[in-house]
Short mmCIF file of C-alpha atoms in Angstrom, two decimals:
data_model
loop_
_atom_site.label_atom_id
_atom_site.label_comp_id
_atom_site.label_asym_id
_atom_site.label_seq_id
_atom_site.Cartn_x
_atom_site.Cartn_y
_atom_site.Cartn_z
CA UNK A 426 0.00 0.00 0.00
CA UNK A 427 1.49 3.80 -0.59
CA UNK A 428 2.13 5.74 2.03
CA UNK A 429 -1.01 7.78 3.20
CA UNK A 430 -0.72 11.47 3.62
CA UNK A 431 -1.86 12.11 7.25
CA UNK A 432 -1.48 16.49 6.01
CA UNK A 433 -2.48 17.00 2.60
CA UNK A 434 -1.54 20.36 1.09
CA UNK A 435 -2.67 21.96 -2.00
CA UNK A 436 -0.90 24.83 -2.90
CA UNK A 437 -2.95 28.07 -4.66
CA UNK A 438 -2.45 30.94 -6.11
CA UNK A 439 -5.29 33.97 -5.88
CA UNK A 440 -5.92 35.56 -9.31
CA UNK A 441 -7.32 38.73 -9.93
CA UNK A 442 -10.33 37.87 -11.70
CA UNK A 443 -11.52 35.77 -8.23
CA UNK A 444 -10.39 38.97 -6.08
CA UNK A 445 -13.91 40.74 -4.73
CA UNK A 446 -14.22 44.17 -4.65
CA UNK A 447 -11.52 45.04 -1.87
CA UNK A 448 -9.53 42.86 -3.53
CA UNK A 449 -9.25 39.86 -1.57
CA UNK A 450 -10.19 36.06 -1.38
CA UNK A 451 -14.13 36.33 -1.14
CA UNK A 452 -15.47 34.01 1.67
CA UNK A 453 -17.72 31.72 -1.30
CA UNK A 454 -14.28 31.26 -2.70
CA UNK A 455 -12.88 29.93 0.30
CA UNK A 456 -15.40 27.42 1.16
CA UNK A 457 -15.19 25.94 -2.48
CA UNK A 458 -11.26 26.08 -1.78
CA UNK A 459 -12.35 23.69 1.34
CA UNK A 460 -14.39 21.39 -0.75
CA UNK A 461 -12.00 21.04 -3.16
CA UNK A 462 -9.20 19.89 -0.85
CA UNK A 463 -11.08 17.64 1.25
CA UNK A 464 -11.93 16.22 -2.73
CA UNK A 465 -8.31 15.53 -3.17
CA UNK A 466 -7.57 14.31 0.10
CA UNK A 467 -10.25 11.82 -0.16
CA UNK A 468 -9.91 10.81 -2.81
CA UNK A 469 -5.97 10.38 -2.30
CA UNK A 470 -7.17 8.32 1.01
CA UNK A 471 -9.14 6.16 -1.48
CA UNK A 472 -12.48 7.72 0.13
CA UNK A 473 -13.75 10.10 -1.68
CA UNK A 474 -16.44 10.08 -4.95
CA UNK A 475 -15.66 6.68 -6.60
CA UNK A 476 -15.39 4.40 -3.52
CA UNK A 477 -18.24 6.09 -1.95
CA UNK A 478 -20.69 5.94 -4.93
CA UNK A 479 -19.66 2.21 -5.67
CA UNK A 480 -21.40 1.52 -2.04
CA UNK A 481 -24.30 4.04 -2.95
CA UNK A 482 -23.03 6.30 -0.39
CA UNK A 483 -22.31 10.29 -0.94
CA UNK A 484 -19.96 12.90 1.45
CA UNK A 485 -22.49 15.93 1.97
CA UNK A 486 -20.86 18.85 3.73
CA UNK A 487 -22.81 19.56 7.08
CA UNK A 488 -21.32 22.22 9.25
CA UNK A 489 -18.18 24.60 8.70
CA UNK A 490 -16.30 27.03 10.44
CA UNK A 491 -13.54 29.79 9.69
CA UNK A 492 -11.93 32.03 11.09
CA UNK A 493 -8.95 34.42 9.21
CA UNK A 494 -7.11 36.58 10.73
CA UNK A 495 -6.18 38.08 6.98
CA UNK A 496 -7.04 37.23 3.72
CA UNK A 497 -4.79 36.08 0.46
CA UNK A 498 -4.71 39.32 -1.89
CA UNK A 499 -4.81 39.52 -5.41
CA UNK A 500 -2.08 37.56 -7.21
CA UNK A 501 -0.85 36.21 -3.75
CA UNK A 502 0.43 32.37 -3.69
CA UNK A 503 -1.60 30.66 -0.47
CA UNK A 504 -1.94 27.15 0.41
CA UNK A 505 -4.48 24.98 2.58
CA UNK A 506 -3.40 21.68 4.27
CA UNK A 507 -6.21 19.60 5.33
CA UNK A 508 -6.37 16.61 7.91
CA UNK A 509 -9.16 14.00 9.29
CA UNK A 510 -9.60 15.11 13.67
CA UNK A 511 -12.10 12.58 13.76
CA UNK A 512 -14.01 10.12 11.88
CA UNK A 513 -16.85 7.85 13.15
CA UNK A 514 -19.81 5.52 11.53
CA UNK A 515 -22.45 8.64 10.67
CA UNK A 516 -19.23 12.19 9.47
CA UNK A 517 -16.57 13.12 9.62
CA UNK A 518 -14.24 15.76 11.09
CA UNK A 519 -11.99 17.66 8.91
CA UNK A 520 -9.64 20.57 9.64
CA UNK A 521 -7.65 22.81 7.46
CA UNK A 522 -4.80 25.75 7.71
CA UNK A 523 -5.02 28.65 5.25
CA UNK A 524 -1.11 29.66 5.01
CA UNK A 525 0.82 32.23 3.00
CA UNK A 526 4.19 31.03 2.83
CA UNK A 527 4.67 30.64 6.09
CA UNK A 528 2.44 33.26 7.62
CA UNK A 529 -0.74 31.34 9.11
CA UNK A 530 -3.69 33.04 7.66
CA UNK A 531 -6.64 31.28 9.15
CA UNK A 532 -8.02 27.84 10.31
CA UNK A 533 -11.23 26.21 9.12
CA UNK A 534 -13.07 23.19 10.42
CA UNK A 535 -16.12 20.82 8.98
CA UNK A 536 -18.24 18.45 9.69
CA UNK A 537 -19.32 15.73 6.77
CA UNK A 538 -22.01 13.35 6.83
CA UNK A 539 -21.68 9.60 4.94
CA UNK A 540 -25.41 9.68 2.98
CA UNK A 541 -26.93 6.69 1.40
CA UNK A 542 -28.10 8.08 -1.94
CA UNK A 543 -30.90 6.73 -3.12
CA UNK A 544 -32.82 6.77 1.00
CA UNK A 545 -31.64 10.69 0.84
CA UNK A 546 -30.57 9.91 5.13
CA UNK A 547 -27.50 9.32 7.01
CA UNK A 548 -25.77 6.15 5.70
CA UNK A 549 -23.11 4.35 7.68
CA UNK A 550 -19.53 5.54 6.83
CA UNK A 551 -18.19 1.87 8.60
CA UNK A 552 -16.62 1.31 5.48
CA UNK A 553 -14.60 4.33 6.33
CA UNK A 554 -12.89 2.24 9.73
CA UNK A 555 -9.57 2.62 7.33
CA UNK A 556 -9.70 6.69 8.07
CA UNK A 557 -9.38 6.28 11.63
CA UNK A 558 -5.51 5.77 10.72
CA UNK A 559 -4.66 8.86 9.16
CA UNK A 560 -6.14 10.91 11.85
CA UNK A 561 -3.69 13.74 12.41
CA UNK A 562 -3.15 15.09 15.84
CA UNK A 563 -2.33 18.82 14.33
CA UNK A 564 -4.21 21.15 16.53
CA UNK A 565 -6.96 23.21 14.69
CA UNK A 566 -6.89 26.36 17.30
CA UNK A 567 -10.29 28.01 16.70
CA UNK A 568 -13.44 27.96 18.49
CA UNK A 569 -15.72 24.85 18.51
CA UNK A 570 -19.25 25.51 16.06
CA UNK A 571 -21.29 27.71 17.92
CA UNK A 572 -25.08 27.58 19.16
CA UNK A 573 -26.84 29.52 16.67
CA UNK A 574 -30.23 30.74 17.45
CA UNK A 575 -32.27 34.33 16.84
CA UNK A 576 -32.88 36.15 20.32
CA UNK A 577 -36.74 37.34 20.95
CA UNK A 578 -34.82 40.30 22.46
CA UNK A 579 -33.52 41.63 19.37
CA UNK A 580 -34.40 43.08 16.29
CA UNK A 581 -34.90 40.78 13.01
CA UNK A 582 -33.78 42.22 9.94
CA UNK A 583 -35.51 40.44 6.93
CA UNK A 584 -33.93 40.39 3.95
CA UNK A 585 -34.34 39.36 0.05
CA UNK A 586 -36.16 36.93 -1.05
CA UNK A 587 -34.69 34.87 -3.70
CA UNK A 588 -35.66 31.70 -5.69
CA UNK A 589 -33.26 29.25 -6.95
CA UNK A 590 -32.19 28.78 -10.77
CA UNK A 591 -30.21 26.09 -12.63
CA UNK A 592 -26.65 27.32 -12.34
CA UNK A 593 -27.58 27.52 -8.10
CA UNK A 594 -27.92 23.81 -8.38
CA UNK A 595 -25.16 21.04 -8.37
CA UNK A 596 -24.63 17.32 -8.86
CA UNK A 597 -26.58 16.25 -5.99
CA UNK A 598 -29.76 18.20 -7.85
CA UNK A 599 -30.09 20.08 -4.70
CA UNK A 600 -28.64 24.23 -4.38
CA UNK A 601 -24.97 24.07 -4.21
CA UNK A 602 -23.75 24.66 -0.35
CA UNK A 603 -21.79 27.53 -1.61
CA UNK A 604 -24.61 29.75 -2.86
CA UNK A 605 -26.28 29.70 0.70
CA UNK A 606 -22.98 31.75 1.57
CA UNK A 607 -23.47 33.59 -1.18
CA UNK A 608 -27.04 34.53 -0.23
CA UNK A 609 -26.05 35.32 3.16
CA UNK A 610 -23.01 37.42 2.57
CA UNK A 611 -25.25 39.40 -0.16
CA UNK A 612 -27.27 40.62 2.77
CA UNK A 613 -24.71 43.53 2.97
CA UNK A 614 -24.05 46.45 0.68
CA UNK A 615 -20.96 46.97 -1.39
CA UNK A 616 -20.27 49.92 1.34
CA UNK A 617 -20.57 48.01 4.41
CA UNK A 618 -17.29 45.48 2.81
CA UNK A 619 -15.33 48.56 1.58
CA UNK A 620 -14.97 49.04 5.38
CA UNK A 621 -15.44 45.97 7.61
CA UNK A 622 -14.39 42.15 6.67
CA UNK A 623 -15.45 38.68 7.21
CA UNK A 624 -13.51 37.42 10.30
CA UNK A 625 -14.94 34.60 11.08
CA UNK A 626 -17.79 32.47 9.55
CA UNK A 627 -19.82 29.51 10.80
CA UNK A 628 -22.87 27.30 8.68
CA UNK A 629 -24.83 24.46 9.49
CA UNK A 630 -26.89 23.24 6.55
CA UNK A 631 -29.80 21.33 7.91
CA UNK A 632 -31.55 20.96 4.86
CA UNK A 633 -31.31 20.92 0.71
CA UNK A 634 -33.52 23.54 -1.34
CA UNK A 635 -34.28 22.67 -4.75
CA UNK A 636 -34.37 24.04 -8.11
CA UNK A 637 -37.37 26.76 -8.61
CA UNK A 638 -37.75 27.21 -4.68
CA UNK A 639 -37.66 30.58 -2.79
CA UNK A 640 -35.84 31.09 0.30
CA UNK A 641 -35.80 34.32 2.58
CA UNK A 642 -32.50 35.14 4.75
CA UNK A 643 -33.30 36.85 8.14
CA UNK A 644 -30.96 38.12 10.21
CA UNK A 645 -29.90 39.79 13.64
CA UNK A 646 -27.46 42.18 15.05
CA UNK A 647 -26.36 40.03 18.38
CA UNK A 648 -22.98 42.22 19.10
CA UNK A 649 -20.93 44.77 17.70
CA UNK A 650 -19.97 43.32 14.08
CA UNK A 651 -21.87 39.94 15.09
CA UNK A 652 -24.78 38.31 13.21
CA UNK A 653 -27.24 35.31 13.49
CA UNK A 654 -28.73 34.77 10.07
CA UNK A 655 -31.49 32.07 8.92
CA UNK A 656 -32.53 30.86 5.96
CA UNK A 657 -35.36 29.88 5.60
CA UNK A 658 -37.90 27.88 2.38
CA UNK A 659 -41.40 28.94 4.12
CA UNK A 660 -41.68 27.34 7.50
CA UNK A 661 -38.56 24.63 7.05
CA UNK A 662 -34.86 26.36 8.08
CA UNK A 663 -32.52 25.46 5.72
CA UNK A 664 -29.28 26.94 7.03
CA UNK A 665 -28.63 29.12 9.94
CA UNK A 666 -25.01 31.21 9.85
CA UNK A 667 -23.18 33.38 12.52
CA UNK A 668 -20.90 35.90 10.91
CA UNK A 669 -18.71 38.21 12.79
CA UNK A 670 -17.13 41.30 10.64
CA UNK A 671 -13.79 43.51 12.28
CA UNK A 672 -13.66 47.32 11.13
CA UNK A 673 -10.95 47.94 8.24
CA UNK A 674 -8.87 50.27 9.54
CA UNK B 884 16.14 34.45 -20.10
CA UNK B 885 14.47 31.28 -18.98
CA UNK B 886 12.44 29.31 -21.60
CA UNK B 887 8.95 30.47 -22.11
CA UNK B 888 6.61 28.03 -22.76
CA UNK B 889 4.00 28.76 -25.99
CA UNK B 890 1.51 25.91 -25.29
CA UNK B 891 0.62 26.32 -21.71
CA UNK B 892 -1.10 23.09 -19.96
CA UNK B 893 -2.54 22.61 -16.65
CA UNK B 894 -4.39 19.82 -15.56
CA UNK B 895 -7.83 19.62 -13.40
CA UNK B 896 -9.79 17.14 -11.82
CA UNK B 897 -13.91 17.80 -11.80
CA UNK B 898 -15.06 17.08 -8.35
CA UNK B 899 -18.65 16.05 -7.76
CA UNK B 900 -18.95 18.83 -5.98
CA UNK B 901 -17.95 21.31 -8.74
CA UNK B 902 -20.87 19.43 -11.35
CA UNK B 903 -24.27 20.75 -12.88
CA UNK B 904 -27.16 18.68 -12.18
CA UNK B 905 -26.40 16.04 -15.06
CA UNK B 906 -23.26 15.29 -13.51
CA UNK B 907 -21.22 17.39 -15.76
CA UNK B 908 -19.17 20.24 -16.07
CA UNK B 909 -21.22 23.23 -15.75
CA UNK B 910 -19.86 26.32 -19.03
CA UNK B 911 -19.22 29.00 -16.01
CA UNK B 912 -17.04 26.56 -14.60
CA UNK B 913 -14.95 26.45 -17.98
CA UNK B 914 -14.97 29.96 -18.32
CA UNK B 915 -13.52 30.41 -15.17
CA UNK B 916 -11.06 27.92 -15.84
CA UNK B 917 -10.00 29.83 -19.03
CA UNK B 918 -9.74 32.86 -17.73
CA UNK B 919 -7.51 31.24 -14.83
CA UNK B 920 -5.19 29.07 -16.95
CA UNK B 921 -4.86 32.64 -19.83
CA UNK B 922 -4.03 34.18 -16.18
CA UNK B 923 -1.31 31.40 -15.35
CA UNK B 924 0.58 31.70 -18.90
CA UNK B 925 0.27 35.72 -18.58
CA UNK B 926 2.21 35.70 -15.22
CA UNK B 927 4.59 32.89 -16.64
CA UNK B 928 5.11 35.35 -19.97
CA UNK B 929 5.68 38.20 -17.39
CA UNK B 930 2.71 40.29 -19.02
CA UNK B 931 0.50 38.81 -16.41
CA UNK B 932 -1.30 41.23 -13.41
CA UNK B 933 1.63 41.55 -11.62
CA UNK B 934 3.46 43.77 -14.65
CA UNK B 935 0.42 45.20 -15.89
CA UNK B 936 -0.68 47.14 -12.58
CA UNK B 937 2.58 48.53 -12.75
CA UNK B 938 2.18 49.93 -15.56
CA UNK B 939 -1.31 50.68 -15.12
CA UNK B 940 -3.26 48.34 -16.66
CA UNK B 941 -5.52 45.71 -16.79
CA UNK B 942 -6.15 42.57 -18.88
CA UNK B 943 -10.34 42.30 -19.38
CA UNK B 944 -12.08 39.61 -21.24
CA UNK B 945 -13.50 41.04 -24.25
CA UNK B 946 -15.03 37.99 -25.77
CA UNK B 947 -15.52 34.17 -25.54
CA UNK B 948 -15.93 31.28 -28.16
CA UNK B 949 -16.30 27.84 -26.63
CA UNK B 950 -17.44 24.43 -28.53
CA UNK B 951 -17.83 21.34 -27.00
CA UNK B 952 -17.66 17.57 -28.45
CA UNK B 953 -18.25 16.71 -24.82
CA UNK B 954 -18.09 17.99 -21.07
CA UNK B 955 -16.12 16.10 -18.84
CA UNK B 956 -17.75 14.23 -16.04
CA UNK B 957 -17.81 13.63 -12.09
CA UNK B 958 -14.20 12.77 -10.87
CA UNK B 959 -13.16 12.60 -14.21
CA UNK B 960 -8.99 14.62 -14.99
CA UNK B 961 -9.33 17.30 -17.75
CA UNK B 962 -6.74 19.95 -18.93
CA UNK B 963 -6.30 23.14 -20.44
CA UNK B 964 -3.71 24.09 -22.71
CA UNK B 965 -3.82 27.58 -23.84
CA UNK B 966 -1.62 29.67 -26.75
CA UNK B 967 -1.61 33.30 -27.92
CA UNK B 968 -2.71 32.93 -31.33
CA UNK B 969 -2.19 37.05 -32.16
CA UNK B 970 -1.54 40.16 -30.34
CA UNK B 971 -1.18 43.76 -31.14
CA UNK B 972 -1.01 46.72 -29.29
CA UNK B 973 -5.11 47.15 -27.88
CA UNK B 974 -5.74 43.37 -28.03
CA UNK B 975 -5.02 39.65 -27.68
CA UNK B 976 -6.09 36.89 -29.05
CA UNK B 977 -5.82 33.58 -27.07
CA UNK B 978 -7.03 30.16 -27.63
CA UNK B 979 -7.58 27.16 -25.40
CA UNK B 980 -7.40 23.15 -25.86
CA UNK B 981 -9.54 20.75 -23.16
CA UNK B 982 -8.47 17.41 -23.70
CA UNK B 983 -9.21 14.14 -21.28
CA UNK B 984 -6.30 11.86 -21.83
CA UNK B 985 -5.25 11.92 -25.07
CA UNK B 986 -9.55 12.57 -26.33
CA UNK B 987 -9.83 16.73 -27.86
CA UNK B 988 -13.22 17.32 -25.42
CA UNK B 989 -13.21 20.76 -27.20
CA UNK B 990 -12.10 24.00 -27.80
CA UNK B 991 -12.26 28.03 -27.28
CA UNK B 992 -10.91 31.09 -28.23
CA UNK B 993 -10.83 34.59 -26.49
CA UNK B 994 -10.25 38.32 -26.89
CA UNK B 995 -8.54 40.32 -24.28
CA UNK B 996 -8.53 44.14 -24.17
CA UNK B 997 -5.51 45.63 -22.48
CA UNK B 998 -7.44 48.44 -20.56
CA UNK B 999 -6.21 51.83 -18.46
CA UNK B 1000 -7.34 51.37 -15.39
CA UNK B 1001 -8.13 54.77 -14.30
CA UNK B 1002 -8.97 56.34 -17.72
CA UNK B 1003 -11.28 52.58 -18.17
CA UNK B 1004 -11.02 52.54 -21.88
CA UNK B 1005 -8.73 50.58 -23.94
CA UNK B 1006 -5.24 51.37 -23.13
CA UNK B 1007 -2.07 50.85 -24.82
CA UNK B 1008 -0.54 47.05 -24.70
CA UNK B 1009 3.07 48.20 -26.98
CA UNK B 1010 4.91 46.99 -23.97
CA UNK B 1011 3.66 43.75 -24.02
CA UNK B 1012 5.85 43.66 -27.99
CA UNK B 1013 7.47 40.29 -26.57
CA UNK B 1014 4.57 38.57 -26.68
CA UNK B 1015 4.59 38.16 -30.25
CA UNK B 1016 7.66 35.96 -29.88
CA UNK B 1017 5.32 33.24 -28.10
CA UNK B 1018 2.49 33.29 -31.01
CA UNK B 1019 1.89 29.31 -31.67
CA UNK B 1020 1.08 27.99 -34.99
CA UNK B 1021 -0.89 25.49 -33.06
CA UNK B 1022 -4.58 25.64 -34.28
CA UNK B 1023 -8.21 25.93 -33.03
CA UNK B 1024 -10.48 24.74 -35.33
CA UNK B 1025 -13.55 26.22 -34.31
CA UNK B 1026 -15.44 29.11 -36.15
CA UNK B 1027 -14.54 32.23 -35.56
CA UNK B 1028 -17.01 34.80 -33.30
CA UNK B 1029 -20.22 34.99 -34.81
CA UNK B 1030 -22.06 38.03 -35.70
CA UNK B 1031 -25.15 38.28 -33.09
CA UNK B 1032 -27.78 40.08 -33.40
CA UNK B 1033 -31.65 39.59 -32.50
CA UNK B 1034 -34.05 39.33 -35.97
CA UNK B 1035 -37.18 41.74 -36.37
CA UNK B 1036 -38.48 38.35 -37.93
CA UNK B 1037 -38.65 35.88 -34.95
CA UNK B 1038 -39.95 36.38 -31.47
CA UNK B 1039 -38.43 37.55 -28.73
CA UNK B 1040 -38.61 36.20 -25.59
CA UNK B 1041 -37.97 38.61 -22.38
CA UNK B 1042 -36.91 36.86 -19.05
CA UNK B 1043 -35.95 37.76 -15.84
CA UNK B 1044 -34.85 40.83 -14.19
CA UNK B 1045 -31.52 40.44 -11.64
CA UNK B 1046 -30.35 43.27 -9.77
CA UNK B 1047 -26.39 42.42 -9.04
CA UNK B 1048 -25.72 41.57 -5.65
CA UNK B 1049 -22.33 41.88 -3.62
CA UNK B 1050 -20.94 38.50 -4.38
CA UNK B 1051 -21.64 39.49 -8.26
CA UNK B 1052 -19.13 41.64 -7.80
CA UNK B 1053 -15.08 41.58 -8.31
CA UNK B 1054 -11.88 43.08 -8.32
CA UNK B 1055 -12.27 45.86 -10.78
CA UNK B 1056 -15.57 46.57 -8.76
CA UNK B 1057 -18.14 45.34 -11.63
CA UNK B 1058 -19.86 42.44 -12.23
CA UNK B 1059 -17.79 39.25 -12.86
CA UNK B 1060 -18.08 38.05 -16.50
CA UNK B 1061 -18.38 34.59 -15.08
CA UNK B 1062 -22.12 35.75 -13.88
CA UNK B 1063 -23.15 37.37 -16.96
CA UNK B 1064 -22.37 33.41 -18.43
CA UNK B 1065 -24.74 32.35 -15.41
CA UNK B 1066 -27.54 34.47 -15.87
CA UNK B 1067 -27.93 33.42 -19.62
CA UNK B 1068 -27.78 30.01 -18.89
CA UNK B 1069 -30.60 30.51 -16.06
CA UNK B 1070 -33.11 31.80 -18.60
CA UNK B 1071 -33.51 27.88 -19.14
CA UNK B 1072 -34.78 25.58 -16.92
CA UNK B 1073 -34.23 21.91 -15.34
CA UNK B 1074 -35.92 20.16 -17.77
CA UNK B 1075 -34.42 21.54 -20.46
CA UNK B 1076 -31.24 20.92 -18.87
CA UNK B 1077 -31.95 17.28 -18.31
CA UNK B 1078 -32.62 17.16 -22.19
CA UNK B 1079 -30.26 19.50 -23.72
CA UNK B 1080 -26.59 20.31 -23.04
CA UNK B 1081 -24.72 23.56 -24.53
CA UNK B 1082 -22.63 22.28 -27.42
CA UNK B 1083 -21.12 26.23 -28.40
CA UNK B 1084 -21.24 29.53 -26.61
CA UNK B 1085 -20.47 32.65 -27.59
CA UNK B 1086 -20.59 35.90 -25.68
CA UNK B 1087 -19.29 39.09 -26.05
CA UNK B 1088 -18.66 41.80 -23.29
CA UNK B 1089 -19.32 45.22 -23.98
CA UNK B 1090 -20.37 47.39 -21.31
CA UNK B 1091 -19.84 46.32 -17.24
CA UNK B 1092 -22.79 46.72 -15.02
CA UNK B 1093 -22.13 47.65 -11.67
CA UNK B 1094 -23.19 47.03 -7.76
CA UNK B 1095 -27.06 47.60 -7.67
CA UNK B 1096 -27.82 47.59 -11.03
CA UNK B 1097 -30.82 45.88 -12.75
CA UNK B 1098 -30.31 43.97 -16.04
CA UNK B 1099 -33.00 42.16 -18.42
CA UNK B 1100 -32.56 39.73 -20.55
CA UNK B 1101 -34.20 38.91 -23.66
CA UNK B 1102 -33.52 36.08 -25.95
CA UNK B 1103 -34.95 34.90 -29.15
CA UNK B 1104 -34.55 31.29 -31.21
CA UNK B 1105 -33.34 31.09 -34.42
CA UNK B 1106 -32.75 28.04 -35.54
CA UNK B 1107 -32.84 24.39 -34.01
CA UNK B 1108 -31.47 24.71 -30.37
CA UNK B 1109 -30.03 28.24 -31.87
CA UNK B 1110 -30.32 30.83 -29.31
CA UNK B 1111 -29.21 34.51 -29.64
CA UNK B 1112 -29.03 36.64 -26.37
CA UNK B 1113 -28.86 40.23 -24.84
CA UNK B 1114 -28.54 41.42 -21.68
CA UNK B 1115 -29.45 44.89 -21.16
CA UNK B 1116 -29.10 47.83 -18.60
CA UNK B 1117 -32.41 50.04 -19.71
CA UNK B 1118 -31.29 51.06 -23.29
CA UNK B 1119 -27.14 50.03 -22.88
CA UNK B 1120 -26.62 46.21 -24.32
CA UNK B 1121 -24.08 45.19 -21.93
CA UNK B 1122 -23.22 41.66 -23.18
CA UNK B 1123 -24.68 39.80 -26.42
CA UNK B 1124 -24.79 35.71 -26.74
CA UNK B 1125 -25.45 33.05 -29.04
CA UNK B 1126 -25.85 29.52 -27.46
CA UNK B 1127 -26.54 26.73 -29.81
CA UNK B 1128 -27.57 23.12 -27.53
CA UNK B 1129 -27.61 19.62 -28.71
CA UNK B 1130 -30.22 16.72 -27.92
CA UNK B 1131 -29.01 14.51 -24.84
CA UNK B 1132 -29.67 11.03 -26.45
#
């Protein structure tokens, strides 16, 4: 057997044309930048999309978390290593360290659940028992995934209303995990990035909209620069989000 | 000098995760891969963003040809391999191979405008003179940009409104020519989708819209799976499109 890399690191570099406005690494792009990596390492690991669908199983990402404490600018090399914390019969952990040379930019974490396909539920990862060796002990240093709930003693901002189209929707036929970031981050005005930024960024997805479905985002001020946001497909929440912006300076 | 390579390839794998709803890969996808690989050869030429922002310019993506034999799949390795097929001093002209293994997939070609990037209109490219010394005979046998243009003799169809959002937005602080791609293709829905796939898009970018802004589209048929497009800010056409689909058998 080849040796199994307990670290894997994909090395980046940020182009202008994926810059947003200020300039930098949008979040969206950085949660694809996850995906992608915990692709390869799977995949590497011999875990990923073709074992998986031979046993009718799919990876579907369930919770992540990041926090940067600066953000890759335009034309600027960055890399992300990525390693398995934990792995049991129902997800997976997964970590991952967003470095510029060797300046540590960030740290992300996520949660992945094993789903049997064709039942649409939780399938059992046991077939996974081969991951538990490649756990890493490399220490991801941010804050656990918080509690995320709206406060009856605070205002609720609600926001757009927006219904799904075709390029919203991936392989799974459901709304591609990364436009619910979208949607939430689009919740604030050009104006309000040219002078804060995204420092750190949780989501739970509890469940999948579909093609032609509306959704409305609500949100709440809970702190200076802190936000609860929900979205929501009528009475069924879909995804709830904390963001917390700092002030440019 | 070191050597500087004419044909420029770099290879991709399409993650599940990156797929349209028939399990392929979706056309923004491989526009955003063309504009990134045309971005990798322009920083290996040296004329990439790096020198231009010195010198006060940008590069901006004028127009795209793309035709398809077929789209790669899930978890399936593609590459690009792109060459400068002319350049003068307000334009170049680039074209791109996709190949899976050793099978052509397809092919596109693009115009870039070198632009002033405070004066935003064309600006002058005579330093980038050493480009012409990496012109490749290689060729891309695909017609050449079509003339669009909607016919007083068919009907038109008129579809959604979008008003661009902050994640529409990027570096240069307009919309991202990516989503202009993305909100032609959503004038089409799931079914058609499920029946059809895009066998040759062309689009041409002539105006940018910016944070805020509304845009229509209208689109009108003429010919078998022969679309021609326009997206519109009130009376400005800011992008025109012809998309021609084949039957999925």
């Amino acid at each position: 057997m080849n040796q199994r890399i307990k670290e894997y690191k994909v090395d980046y570099l940020l182009t202008a044309g994926e810059c947003n406005p200020e300039a930098k690494m949008p979040v969206p792009l950085l949660v694809s930048r996850l995906i992608e990596t915990a692709t390869f390492h799977a995949n590497h690991l011999d875990v990923g999309f073709a074992r998986l669908s031979r046993e009718g199983l799919a990876w579907v990402l369930s919770r992540v978390s990041l926090e940067m404490r600066r953000w890759p600018g335009a034309n600027e090399a960055y890399s992300l290593t990525t390693w398995v914390e934990d792995v049991n019969r129902h997800f997976s952990q997964r970590n991952f360290e967003i470095k510029s040379g060797d300046e540590i930019l960030g740290y992300a974490s996520s949660v992945w659940m094993g789903i049997d396909i064709k039942k649409r539920q939780s399938g059992d990862l046991s077939l996974l028992e081969s991951m538990r060796d490649v756990i890493s002990e490399k220490r991801c240093p941010i804050d656990r995934f918080p509690r995320i709930s709206l406060s009856p003693d605070h205002e609720v901002m609600s926001g757009d209303t927006y219904r799904f189209r075709y390029c919203d929707c991936d392989f799974n036929r459901h709304v591609n995990t990364v436009r619910y970031v979208e949607l939430l981050l689009n919740e604030w005005n050009l104006d309000f990035y040219d002078t804060h930024q995204v420092k750190r960024f949780d989501i739970a997805f509890m469940h999948e909209a579909r093609y032609g479905e509306s959704v409305s985002v609500v949100r709440q001020q809970s702190g200076d620069n802190d936000y609860s946001c929900v979205i929501s497909r009528g009475d069924d929440v879909l995804s709830k989000a904390r963001i917390i912006f700092t002030d440019n300076i």
